[in-house]
Amino acid sequence: MKRDLEIDLLRSFVAVAAHLNFTQAANAVGRTQSAVSLQVKRLEEIVGKRLFDRSRQSVAVTHAGEALLVYANRILAANDAALSHIQRPEAAGLVRIGAPDDYATFLLPPILSAIGKDYPRLHLEVTCDNACDLLPQLETRALDVVVATHPTNAVAGEIARYEPLHWVAAPDYLDDPIAALSLVLFPAGCVCRDIALDALRRIDRPWRVAYSTRSVGLMEKAILENASVSVMEASTIPASLKVIDGREGFPSLPDVAISIHRPTKSEAHVSLVADYLLSKLAGTASRDVVGQ
């Protein structure tokens, strides 16, 4: 008959393996040394192997102990995570999030969906606009959290990650190096717009803004139908567009930073959402779009 590994026994075992000292391990788990010794003995009886080589001068983990230690750490981590998840206070309330339209379209939906599943009593309200128009709304408390883009030489807020910028166009786009470059961009104040125009000015390439819109959907349509070019972050490039980096007349572009902004003092449920966004954005790598 199979026997179960008890959490308390594993916790004491891991403590002894970490300290290689029964007295220190006992202090770490809040038990007496004799109690920890008995727990280790019980665990050895369950697994049928000696877990430690003990002498008056030292304690060493056996090969069997090393093997069990890997599983013990996993079991304890799963146990602690399960308890933390089940016992955490249920967050509730309204959290107003501001984000540019491209983030709201490509980056935020899976994250917000996950928040909704984990915290069903939270109500998330998203406002789309340029970051320069959203950030002042934090100060007036019209918004609780803002996801914003910053140039890497002027970063603000809490950095979630860095994003490469790319020149993008329709798949069949043919550049006319003599004519003014037709651009589709977010409105004035957009970091990516400023970077694109500065890059073109540096190489003295003529340009004109054909479309200026806050909607990434309208940007995509204008690019496809009007032989125009734009600059977009790697994770926000629609599948219908092609990266044209490296062509003559299209200067290299720097990375930008995606940051989370929140008031210095926030309610617990607002801080929870801000931390969630920060963690998930940091853990989501940019799509590899080169050669797309």
PDB file of C-alpha atoms in Angstrom:
ATOM      1  CA  MET A   1       0.000   0.000   0.000  1.00  0.00           C
ATOM      2  CA  LYS A   2       1.380   3.377  -1.012  1.00  0.00           C
ATOM      3  CA  ARG A   3       1.934   5.928   1.724  1.00  0.00           C
ATOM      4  CA  ASP A   4       1.638   9.700   1.432  1.00  0.00           C
ATOM      5  CA  LEU A   5       4.407  12.204   2.043  1.00  0.00           C
ATOM      6  CA  GLU A   6       3.243  14.497   4.826  1.00  0.00           C
ATOM      7  CA  ILE A   7       3.777  18.233   4.380  1.00  0.00           C
ATOM      8  CA  ASP A   8       5.058  18.776   7.943  1.00  0.00           C
ATOM      9  CA  LEU A   9       7.636  16.022   7.525  1.00  0.00           C
ATOM     10  CA  LEU A  10       8.806  17.428   4.209  1.00  0.00           C
ATOM     11  CA  ARG A  11       9.093  20.933   5.640  1.00  0.00           C
ATOM     12  CA  SER A  12      11.337  19.758   8.469  1.00  0.00           C
ATOM     13  CA  PHE A  13      13.357  17.616   6.047  1.00  0.00           C
ATOM     14  CA  VAL A  14      13.963  20.607   3.751  1.00  0.00           C
ATOM     15  CA  ALA A  15      14.983  22.734   6.739  1.00  0.00           C
ATOM     16  CA  VAL A  16      17.564  20.158   7.849  1.00  0.00           C
ATOM     17  CA  ALA A  17      18.882  19.851   4.288  1.00  0.00           C
ATOM     18  CA  ALA A  18      19.210  23.634   4.084  1.00  0.00           C
ATOM     19  CA  HIS A  19      20.953  24.131   7.442  1.00  0.00           C
ATOM     20  CA  LEU A  20      22.742  20.756   7.772  1.00  0.00           C
ATOM     21  CA  ASN A  21      22.117  21.243  11.467  1.00  0.00           C
ATOM     22  CA  PHE A  22      19.177  19.831  13.402  1.00  0.00           C
ATOM     23  CA  THR A  23      19.157  22.594  16.006  1.00  0.00           C
ATOM     24  CA  GLN A  24      19.077  25.369  13.413  1.00  0.00           C
ATOM     25  CA  ALA A  25      16.459  23.492  11.380  1.00  0.00           C
ATOM     26  CA  ALA A  26      14.297  23.111  14.483  1.00  0.00           C
ATOM     27  CA  ASN A  27      14.460  26.851  15.116  1.00  0.00           C
ATOM     28  CA  ALA A  28      13.526  27.522  11.480  1.00  0.00           C
ATOM     29  CA  VAL A  29      10.365  25.402  11.626  1.00  0.00           C
ATOM     30  CA  GLY A  30       9.432  26.301  15.192  1.00  0.00           C
ATOM     31  CA  ARG A  31       9.875  22.842  16.713  1.00  0.00           C
ATOM     32  CA  THR A  32      12.213  21.198  19.182  1.00  0.00           C
ATOM     33  CA  GLN A  33      15.304  19.388  17.950  1.00  0.00           C
ATOM     34  CA  SER A  34      13.947  16.049  19.159  1.00  0.00           C
ATOM     35  CA  ALA A  35      10.669  16.636  17.290  1.00  0.00           C
ATOM     36  CA  VAL A  36      12.523  17.364  14.046  1.00  0.00           C
ATOM     37  CA  SER A  37      14.683  14.262  14.520  1.00  0.00           C
ATOM     38  CA  LEU A  38      11.551  12.147  14.949  1.00  0.00           C
ATOM     39  CA  GLN A  39       9.980  13.712  11.835  1.00  0.00           C
ATOM     40  CA  VAL A  40      13.050  12.898   9.751  1.00  0.00           C
ATOM     41  CA  LYS A  41      13.009   9.333  11.114  1.00  0.00           C
ATOM     42  CA  ARG A  42       9.317   8.976  10.168  1.00  0.00           C
ATOM     43  CA  LEU A  43      10.035  10.290   6.680  1.00  0.00           C
ATOM     44  CA  GLU A  44      12.909   7.830   6.274  1.00  0.00           C
ATOM     45  CA  GLU A  45      10.547   5.021   7.273  1.00  0.00           C
ATOM     46  CA  ILE A  46       8.000   6.149   4.680  1.00  0.00           C
ATOM     47  CA  VAL A  47      10.494   6.332   1.791  1.00  0.00           C
ATOM     48  CA  GLY A  48      12.528   3.336   2.968  1.00  0.00           C
ATOM     49  CA  LYS A  49      15.827   5.173   2.567  1.00  0.00           C
ATOM     50  CA  ARG A  50      18.267   6.968   4.817  1.00  0.00           C
ATOM     51  CA  LEU A  51      18.081  10.687   4.018  1.00  0.00           C
ATOM     52  CA  PHE A  52      21.001  11.999   6.073  1.00  0.00           C
ATOM     53  CA  ASP A  53      24.400  10.737   7.142  1.00  0.00           C
ATOM     54  CA  ARG A  54      24.763  11.943  10.718  1.00  0.00           C
ATOM     55  CA  SER A  55      27.772  12.142  12.989  1.00  0.00           C
ATOM     56  CA  ARG A  56      28.578  14.200  16.061  1.00  0.00           C
ATOM     57  CA  GLN A  57      30.417  16.737  13.930  1.00  0.00           C
ATOM     58  CA  SER A  58      28.328  16.984  10.770  1.00  0.00           C
ATOM     59  CA  VAL A  59      25.144  16.247   8.858  1.00  0.00           C
ATOM     60  CA  ALA A  60      25.239  15.372   5.139  1.00  0.00           C
ATOM     61  CA  VAL A  61      22.426  14.708   2.684  1.00  0.00           C
ATOM     62  CA  THR A  62      22.513  11.229   1.136  1.00  0.00           C
ATOM     63  CA  HIS A  63      21.900  10.497  -2.561  1.00  0.00           C
ATOM     64  CA  ALA A  64      18.352   9.470  -1.690  1.00  0.00           C
ATOM     65  CA  GLY A  65      17.965  12.684   0.284  1.00  0.00           C
ATOM     66  CA  GLU A  66      19.148  14.768  -2.668  1.00  0.00           C
ATOM     67  CA  ALA A  67      16.609  13.048  -4.919  1.00  0.00           C
ATOM     68  CA  LEU A  68      13.776  13.575  -2.439  1.00  0.00           C
ATOM     69  CA  LEU A  69      14.785  17.211  -1.887  1.00  0.00           C
ATOM     70  CA  VAL A  70      13.893  18.092  -5.478  1.00  0.00           C
ATOM     71  CA  TYR A  71      10.373  16.715  -5.077  1.00  0.00           C
ATOM     72  CA  ALA A  72       9.983  18.080  -1.551  1.00  0.00           C
ATOM     73  CA  ASN A  73      10.646  21.629  -2.715  1.00  0.00           C
ATOM     74  CA  ARG A  74       8.111  21.237  -5.523  1.00  0.00           C
ATOM     75  CA  ILE A  75       5.477  19.772  -3.193  1.00  0.00           C
ATOM     76  CA  LEU A  76       5.964  22.525  -0.608  1.00  0.00           C
ATOM     77  CA  ALA A  77       5.844  25.230  -3.276  1.00  0.00           C
ATOM     78  CA  ALA A  78       2.601  23.800  -4.670  1.00  0.00           C
ATOM     79  CA  ASN A  79       1.136  23.482  -1.176  1.00  0.00           C
ATOM     80  CA  ASP A  80       2.028  27.058  -0.245  1.00  0.00           C
ATOM     81  CA  ALA A  81       0.790  28.449  -3.564  1.00  0.00           C
ATOM     82  CA  ALA A  82      -2.530  26.622  -3.218  1.00  0.00           C
ATOM     83  CA  LEU A  83      -3.092  27.927   0.308  1.00  0.00           C
ATOM     84  CA  SER A  84      -2.072  31.448  -0.675  1.00  0.00           C
ATOM     85  CA  HIS A  85      -4.472  31.396  -3.619  1.00  0.00           C
ATOM     86  CA  ILE A  86      -7.426  29.998  -1.675  1.00  0.00           C
ATOM     87  CA  GLN A  87      -6.933  32.082   1.461  1.00  0.00           C
ATOM     88  CA  ARG A  88      -6.160  35.459  -0.118  1.00  0.00           C
ATOM     89  CA  PRO A  89      -8.722  38.219   0.462  1.00  0.00           C
ATOM     90  CA  GLU A  90     -11.126  38.524  -2.437  1.00  0.00           C
ATOM     91  CA  ALA A  91     -10.377  41.819  -4.160  1.00  0.00           C
ATOM     92  CA  ALA A  92     -13.373  43.887  -5.181  1.00  0.00           C
ATOM     93  CA  GLY A  93     -14.047  47.316  -6.622  1.00  0.00           C
ATOM     94  CA  LEU A  94     -13.579  49.467  -9.709  1.00  0.00           C
ATOM     95  CA  VAL A  95     -10.151  49.915 -11.307  1.00  0.00           C
ATOM     96  CA  ARG A  96      -9.924  52.442 -14.151  1.00  0.00           C
ATOM     97  CA  ILE A  97      -7.082  51.689 -16.539  1.00  0.00           C
ATOM     98  CA  GLY A  98      -5.743  54.058 -19.179  1.00  0.00           C
ATOM     99  CA  ALA A  99      -3.800  52.725 -22.161  1.00  0.00           C
ATOM    100  CA  PRO A 100      -3.003  53.610 -25.782  1.00  0.00           C
ATOM    101  CA  ASP A 101      -5.256  51.902 -28.303  1.00  0.00           C
ATOM    102  CA  ASP A 102      -2.528  49.569 -29.578  1.00  0.00           C
ATOM    103  CA  TYR A 103      -1.885  48.243 -26.075  1.00  0.00           C
ATOM    104  CA  ALA A 104      -5.611  47.898 -25.439  1.00  0.00           C
ATOM    105  CA  THR A 105      -5.906  45.939 -28.703  1.00  0.00           C
ATOM    106  CA  PHE A 106      -2.887  43.642 -28.579  1.00  0.00           C
ATOM    107  CA  LEU A 107      -1.345  43.499 -25.104  1.00  0.00           C
ATOM    108  CA  LEU A 108      -4.059  43.951 -22.512  1.00  0.00           C
ATOM    109  CA  PRO A 109      -6.960  41.636 -23.510  1.00  0.00           C
ATOM    110  CA  PRO A 110      -5.417  38.339 -22.300  1.00  0.00           C
ATOM    111  CA  ILE A 111      -4.115  39.994 -19.131  1.00  0.00           C
ATOM    112  CA  LEU A 112      -7.431  41.649 -18.297  1.00  0.00           C
ATOM    113  CA  SER A 113      -9.229  38.381 -19.010  1.00  0.00           C
ATOM    114  CA  ALA A 114      -6.938  36.590 -16.560  1.00  0.00           C
ATOM    115  CA  ILE A 115      -7.557  39.256 -13.908  1.00  0.00           C
ATOM    116  CA  GLY A 116     -11.300  38.825 -14.421  1.00  0.00           C
ATOM    117  CA  LYS A 117     -11.029  35.070 -13.863  1.00  0.00           C
ATOM    118  CA  ASP A 118      -8.797  35.368 -10.804  1.00  0.00           C
ATOM    119  CA  TYR A 119     -10.712  38.269  -9.264  1.00  0.00           C
ATOM    120  CA  PRO A 120     -14.350  38.090 -10.411  1.00  0.00           C
ATOM    121  CA  ARG A 121     -15.444  40.883  -8.066  1.00  0.00           C
ATOM    122  CA  LEU A 122     -13.099  43.412  -9.672  1.00  0.00           C
ATOM    123  CA  HIS A 123     -14.601  45.693 -12.311  1.00  0.00           C
ATOM    124  CA  LEU A 124     -12.073  46.884 -14.890  1.00  0.00           C
ATOM    125  CA  GLU A 125     -12.794  49.950 -17.010  1.00  0.00           C
ATOM    126  CA  VAL A 126     -10.369  50.785 -19.842  1.00  0.00           C
ATOM    127  CA  THR A 127      -9.930  54.220 -21.422  1.00  0.00           C
ATOM    128  CA  CYS A 128      -7.918  54.493 -24.654  1.00  0.00           C
ATOM    129  CA  ASP A 129      -5.913  57.615 -25.490  1.00  0.00           C
ATOM    130  CA  ASN A 130      -2.367  58.866 -25.913  1.00  0.00           C
ATOM    131  CA  ALA A 131      -0.273  58.434 -22.796  1.00  0.00           C
ATOM    132  CA  CYS A 132       0.373  62.182 -22.638  1.00  0.00           C
ATOM    133  CA  ASP A 133      -3.383  62.693 -22.248  1.00  0.00           C
ATOM    134  CA  LEU A 134      -3.874  59.780 -19.863  1.00  0.00           C
ATOM    135  CA  LEU A 135      -1.128  60.510 -17.340  1.00  0.00           C
ATOM    136  CA  PRO A 136      -2.627  63.817 -16.097  1.00  0.00           C
ATOM    137  CA  GLN A 137      -5.788  61.869 -15.265  1.00  0.00           C
ATOM    138  CA  LEU A 138      -3.834  59.967 -12.619  1.00  0.00           C
ATOM    139  CA  GLU A 139      -3.217  63.233 -10.785  1.00  0.00           C
ATOM    140  CA  THR A 140      -6.901  64.145 -10.843  1.00  0.00           C
ATOM    141  CA  ARG A 141      -7.813  60.550  -9.858  1.00  0.00           C
ATOM    142  CA  ALA A 142      -9.907  60.147 -12.986  1.00  0.00           C
ATOM    143  CA  LEU A 143      -7.791  57.031 -13.657  1.00  0.00           C
ATOM    144  CA  ASP A 144      -6.210  54.533 -11.278  1.00  0.00           C
ATOM    145  CA  VAL A 145      -3.536  52.919 -13.464  1.00  0.00           C
ATOM    146  CA  VAL A 146      -1.951  54.007 -16.753  1.00  0.00           C
ATOM    147  CA  VAL A 147       0.082  51.884 -19.161  1.00  0.00           C
ATOM    148  CA  ALA A 148       2.391  54.232 -21.049  1.00  0.00           C
ATOM    149  CA  THR A 149       5.252  54.332 -23.541  1.00  0.00           C
ATOM    150  CA  HIS A 150       8.467  56.219 -22.824  1.00  0.00           C
ATOM    151  CA  PRO A 151      11.717  56.794 -24.701  1.00  0.00           C
ATOM    152  CA  THR A 152      14.526  54.883 -23.020  1.00  0.00           C
ATOM    153  CA  ASN A 153      16.370  58.125 -22.217  1.00  0.00           C
ATOM    154  CA  ALA A 154      13.365  59.541 -20.331  1.00  0.00           C
ATOM    155  CA  VAL A 155      11.762  56.590 -18.592  1.00  0.00           C
ATOM    156  CA  ALA A 156       9.106  57.190 -15.943  1.00  0.00           C
ATOM    157  CA  GLY A 157       6.865  54.965 -13.871  1.00  0.00           C
ATOM    158  CA  GLU A 158       7.643  51.303 -13.212  1.00  0.00           C
ATOM    159  CA  ILE A 159       9.250  49.681 -16.244  1.00  0.00           C
ATOM    160  CA  ALA A 160       7.555  46.453 -17.328  1.00  0.00           C
ATOM    161  CA  ARG A 161       9.750  45.796 -20.355  1.00  0.00           C
ATOM    162  CA  TYR A 162      11.456  47.268 -23.388  1.00  0.00           C
ATOM    163  CA  GLU A 163       9.963  47.011 -26.874  1.00  0.00           C
ATOM    164  CA  PRO A 164      11.729  47.295 -30.239  1.00  0.00           C
ATOM    165  CA  LEU A 165      10.237  49.696 -32.775  1.00  0.00           C
ATOM    166  CA  HIS A 166       9.791  48.766 -36.444  1.00  0.00           C
ATOM    167  CA  TRP A 167       8.921  50.490 -39.695  1.00  0.00           C
ATOM    168  CA  VAL A 168       5.833  48.734 -41.104  1.00  0.00           C
ATOM    169  CA  ALA A 169       3.904  48.833 -44.367  1.00  0.00           C
ATOM    170  CA  ALA A 170       1.610  46.755 -46.573  1.00  0.00           C
ATOM    171  CA  PRO A 171       3.159  43.486 -47.862  1.00  0.00           C
ATOM    172  CA  ASP A 172       3.283  44.871 -51.429  1.00  0.00           C
ATOM    173  CA  TYR A 173       4.654  48.284 -50.430  1.00  0.00           C
ATOM    174  CA  LEU A 174       7.135  49.842 -52.866  1.00  0.00           C
ATOM    175  CA  ASP A 175       9.061  52.851 -51.651  1.00  0.00           C
ATOM    176  CA  ASP A 176       9.561  55.940 -53.814  1.00  0.00           C
ATOM    177  CA  PRO A 177      12.757  57.520 -52.448  1.00  0.00           C
ATOM    178  CA  ILE A 178      12.077  60.785 -54.289  1.00  0.00           C
ATOM    179  CA  ALA A 179       8.522  61.427 -53.099  1.00  0.00           C
ATOM    180  CA  ALA A 180       7.725  62.546 -49.578  1.00  0.00           C
ATOM    181  CA  LEU A 181       7.171  59.519 -47.366  1.00  0.00           C
ATOM    182  CA  SER A 182       3.472  59.085 -46.576  1.00  0.00           C
ATOM    183  CA  LEU A 183       3.039  58.372 -42.874  1.00  0.00           C
ATOM    184  CA  VAL A 184       0.223  57.030 -40.712  1.00  0.00           C
ATOM    185  CA  LEU A 185       0.860  57.893 -37.071  1.00  0.00           C
ATOM    186  CA  PHE A 186      -0.718  58.384 -33.697  1.00  0.00           C
ATOM    187  CA  PRO A 187      -1.457  62.067 -32.891  1.00  0.00           C
ATOM    188  CA  ALA A 188       1.110  64.585 -31.660  1.00  0.00           C
ATOM    189  CA  GLY A 189       2.426  63.678 -28.230  1.00  0.00           C
ATOM    190  CA  CYS A 190       2.873  59.990 -29.077  1.00  0.00           C
ATOM    191  CA  VAL A 191       6.398  58.796 -28.259  1.00  0.00           C
ATOM    192  CA  CYS A 192       6.604  56.537 -31.330  1.00  0.00           C
ATOM    193  CA  ARG A 193       5.508  59.400 -33.590  1.00  0.00           C
ATOM    194  CA  ASP A 194       8.201  61.688 -32.191  1.00  0.00           C
ATOM    195  CA  ILE A 195      10.880  59.007 -32.588  1.00  0.00           C
ATOM    196  CA  ALA A 196       9.877  58.302 -36.206  1.00  0.00           C
ATOM    197  CA  LEU A 197       9.888  61.958 -37.234  1.00  0.00           C
ATOM    198  CA  ASP A 198      13.199  62.636 -35.482  1.00  0.00           C
ATOM    199  CA  ALA A 199      14.758  59.656 -37.282  1.00  0.00           C
ATOM    200  CA  LEU A 200      13.586  60.929 -40.684  1.00  0.00           C
ATOM    201  CA  ARG A 201      14.813  64.452 -39.958  1.00  0.00           C
ATOM    202  CA  ARG A 202      18.266  63.099 -39.131  1.00  0.00           C
ATOM    203  CA  ILE A 203      18.632  61.653 -42.626  1.00  0.00           C
ATOM    204  CA  ASP A 204      16.877  64.628 -44.302  1.00  0.00           C
ATOM    205  CA  ARG A 205      14.176  62.417 -45.754  1.00  0.00           C
ATOM    206  CA  PRO A 206      11.035  64.338 -46.772  1.00  0.00           C
ATOM    207  CA  TRP A 207       7.787  63.139 -45.217  1.00  0.00           C
ATOM    208  CA  ARG A 208       4.166  64.049 -44.725  1.00  0.00           C
ATOM    209  CA  VAL A 209       1.593  62.800 -42.230  1.00  0.00           C
ATOM    210  CA  ALA A 210      -1.259  61.417 -44.318  1.00  0.00           C
ATOM    211  CA  TYR A 211      -3.311  60.075 -41.389  1.00  0.00           C
ATOM    212  CA  SER A 212      -3.230  60.862 -37.688  1.00  0.00           C
ATOM    213  CA  THR A 213      -5.467  58.700 -35.512  1.00  0.00           C
ATOM    214  CA  ARG A 214      -5.651  57.193 -32.032  1.00  0.00           C
ATOM    215  CA  SER A 215      -7.139  53.969 -33.448  1.00  0.00           C
ATOM    216  CA  VAL A 216      -4.730  51.188 -34.377  1.00  0.00           C
ATOM    217  CA  GLY A 217      -7.508  49.652 -36.509  1.00  0.00           C
ATOM    218  CA  LEU A 218      -7.809  52.822 -38.587  1.00  0.00           C
ATOM    219  CA  MET A 219      -4.026  53.010 -38.805  1.00  0.00           C
ATOM    220  CA  GLU A 220      -3.901  49.496 -40.221  1.00  0.00           C
ATOM    221  CA  LYS A 221      -6.593  50.268 -42.793  1.00  0.00           C
ATOM    222  CA  ALA A 222      -4.894  53.514 -43.868  1.00  0.00           C
ATOM    223  CA  ILE A 223      -1.518  51.802 -44.235  1.00  0.00           C
ATOM    224  CA  LEU A 224      -2.942  49.003 -46.374  1.00  0.00           C
ATOM    225  CA  GLU A 225      -5.057  51.203 -48.634  1.00  0.00           C
ATOM    226  CA  ASN A 226      -2.896  54.292 -49.069  1.00  0.00           C
ATOM    227  CA  ALA A 227       0.661  53.060 -49.683  1.00  0.00           C
ATOM    228  CA  SER A 228       1.716  54.536 -46.368  1.00  0.00           C
ATOM    229  CA  VAL A 229       4.225  53.636 -43.681  1.00  0.00           C
ATOM    230  CA  SER A 230       4.092  53.682 -39.887  1.00  0.00           C
ATOM    231  CA  VAL A 231       6.218  52.944 -36.841  1.00  0.00           C
ATOM    232  CA  MET A 232       4.907  50.355 -34.375  1.00  0.00           C
ATOM    233  CA  GLU A 233       6.110  48.418 -31.375  1.00  0.00           C
ATOM    234  CA  ALA A 234       6.919  44.781 -32.056  1.00  0.00           C
ATOM    235  CA  SER A 235       4.051  43.378 -29.973  1.00  0.00           C
ATOM    236  CA  THR A 236       1.443  45.644 -31.538  1.00  0.00           C
ATOM    237  CA  ILE A 237       2.018  45.045 -35.260  1.00  0.00           C
ATOM    238  CA  PRO A 238      -1.112  43.671 -36.993  1.00  0.00           C
ATOM    239  CA  ALA A 239      -0.545  40.417 -38.873  1.00  0.00           C
ATOM    240  CA  SER A 240      -1.552  42.107 -42.139  1.00  0.00           C
ATOM    241  CA  LEU A 241       1.481  44.421 -42.088  1.00  0.00           C
ATOM    242  CA  LYS A 242       5.103  43.760 -42.966  1.00  0.00           C
ATOM    243  CA  VAL A 243       8.263  44.956 -41.245  1.00  0.00           C
ATOM    244  CA  ILE A 244      10.434  46.950 -43.660  1.00  0.00           C
ATOM    245  CA  ASP A 245      13.411  47.691 -41.417  1.00  0.00           C
ATOM    246  CA  GLY A 246      16.754  47.857 -43.180  1.00  0.00           C
ATOM    247  CA  ARG A 247      15.527  49.323 -46.457  1.00  0.00           C
ATOM    248  CA  GLU A 248      17.312  52.422 -47.693  1.00  0.00           C
ATOM    249  CA  GLY A 249      15.633  55.551 -46.419  1.00  0.00           C
ATOM    250  CA  PHE A 250      14.317  53.899 -43.261  1.00  0.00           C
ATOM    251  CA  PRO A 251      16.709  54.702 -40.408  1.00  0.00           C
ATOM    252  CA  SER A 252      17.193  52.411 -37.437  1.00  0.00           C
ATOM    253  CA  LEU A 253      14.902  53.006 -34.485  1.00  0.00           C
ATOM    254  CA  PRO A 254      15.561  52.732 -30.743  1.00  0.00           C
ATOM    255  CA  ASP A 255      13.635  50.623 -28.276  1.00  0.00           C
ATOM    256  CA  VAL A 256      10.941  52.153 -26.103  1.00  0.00           C
ATOM    257  CA  ALA A 257       9.920  51.329 -22.542  1.00  0.00           C
ATOM    258  CA  ILE A 258       6.473  50.159 -21.451  1.00  0.00           C
ATOM    259  CA  SER A 259       5.763  51.430 -17.946  1.00  0.00           C
ATOM    260  CA  ILE A 260       3.025  51.154 -15.361  1.00  0.00           C
ATOM    261  CA  HIS A 261       1.969  54.358 -13.598  1.00  0.00           C
ATOM    262  CA  ARG A 262      -0.086  54.546 -10.414  1.00  0.00           C
ATOM    263  CA  PRO A 263      -0.566  57.085  -7.628  1.00  0.00           C
ATOM    264  CA  THR A 264       1.942  56.997  -4.774  1.00  0.00           C
ATOM    265  CA  LYS A 265      -0.821  55.808  -2.472  1.00  0.00           C
ATOM    266  CA  SER A 266      -3.366  53.413  -3.964  1.00  0.00           C
ATOM    267  CA  GLU A 267      -6.132  51.272  -2.561  1.00  0.00           C
ATOM    268  CA  ALA A 268      -5.281  47.594  -2.194  1.00  0.00           C
ATOM    269  CA  HIS A 269      -7.368  46.440  -5.170  1.00  0.00           C
ATOM    270  CA  VAL A 270      -5.767  49.096  -7.409  1.00  0.00           C
ATOM    271  CA  SER A 271      -2.267  48.064  -6.338  1.00  0.00           C
ATOM    272  CA  LEU A 272      -3.187  44.445  -7.010  1.00  0.00           C
ATOM    273  CA  VAL A 273      -4.171  45.236 -10.612  1.00  0.00           C
ATOM    274  CA  ALA A 274      -1.098  47.425 -11.160  1.00  0.00           C
ATOM    275  CA  ASP A 275       1.178  44.664  -9.848  1.00  0.00           C
ATOM    276  CA  TYR A 276      -0.623  42.094 -12.012  1.00  0.00           C
ATOM    277  CA  LEU A 277      -0.147  44.222 -15.137  1.00  0.00           C
ATOM    278  CA  LEU A 278       3.498  44.831 -14.299  1.00  0.00           C
ATOM    279  CA  SER A 279       4.184  41.138 -13.772  1.00  0.00           C
ATOM    280  CA  LYS A 280       2.333  39.889 -16.852  1.00  0.00           C
ATOM    281  CA  LEU A 281       3.733  42.528 -19.212  1.00  0.00           C
ATOM    282  CA  ALA A 282       7.237  41.789 -17.959  1.00  0.00           C
ATOM    283  CA  GLY A 283       6.690  38.088 -18.589  1.00  0.00           C
ATOM    284  CA  THR A 284       5.289  38.483 -22.111  1.00  0.00           C
ATOM    285  CA  ALA A 285       8.066  38.618 -24.683  1.00  0.00           C
ATOM    286  CA  SER A 286       7.715  40.718 -27.805  1.00  0.00           C
ATOM    287  CA  ARG A 287       6.760  38.785 -30.911  1.00  0.00           C
ATOM    288  CA  ASP A 288       9.651  38.107 -33.273  1.00  0.00           C
ATOM    289  CA  VAL A 289       8.445  40.019 -36.302  1.00  0.00           C
ATOM    290  CA  VAL A 290      11.663  40.437 -38.229  1.00  0.00           C
ATOM    291  CA  GLY A 291      11.165  39.030 -41.690  1.00  0.00           C
ATOM    292  CA  GLN A 292       7.409  38.840 -41.158  1.00  0.00           C
TER     293      GLN A 292
END
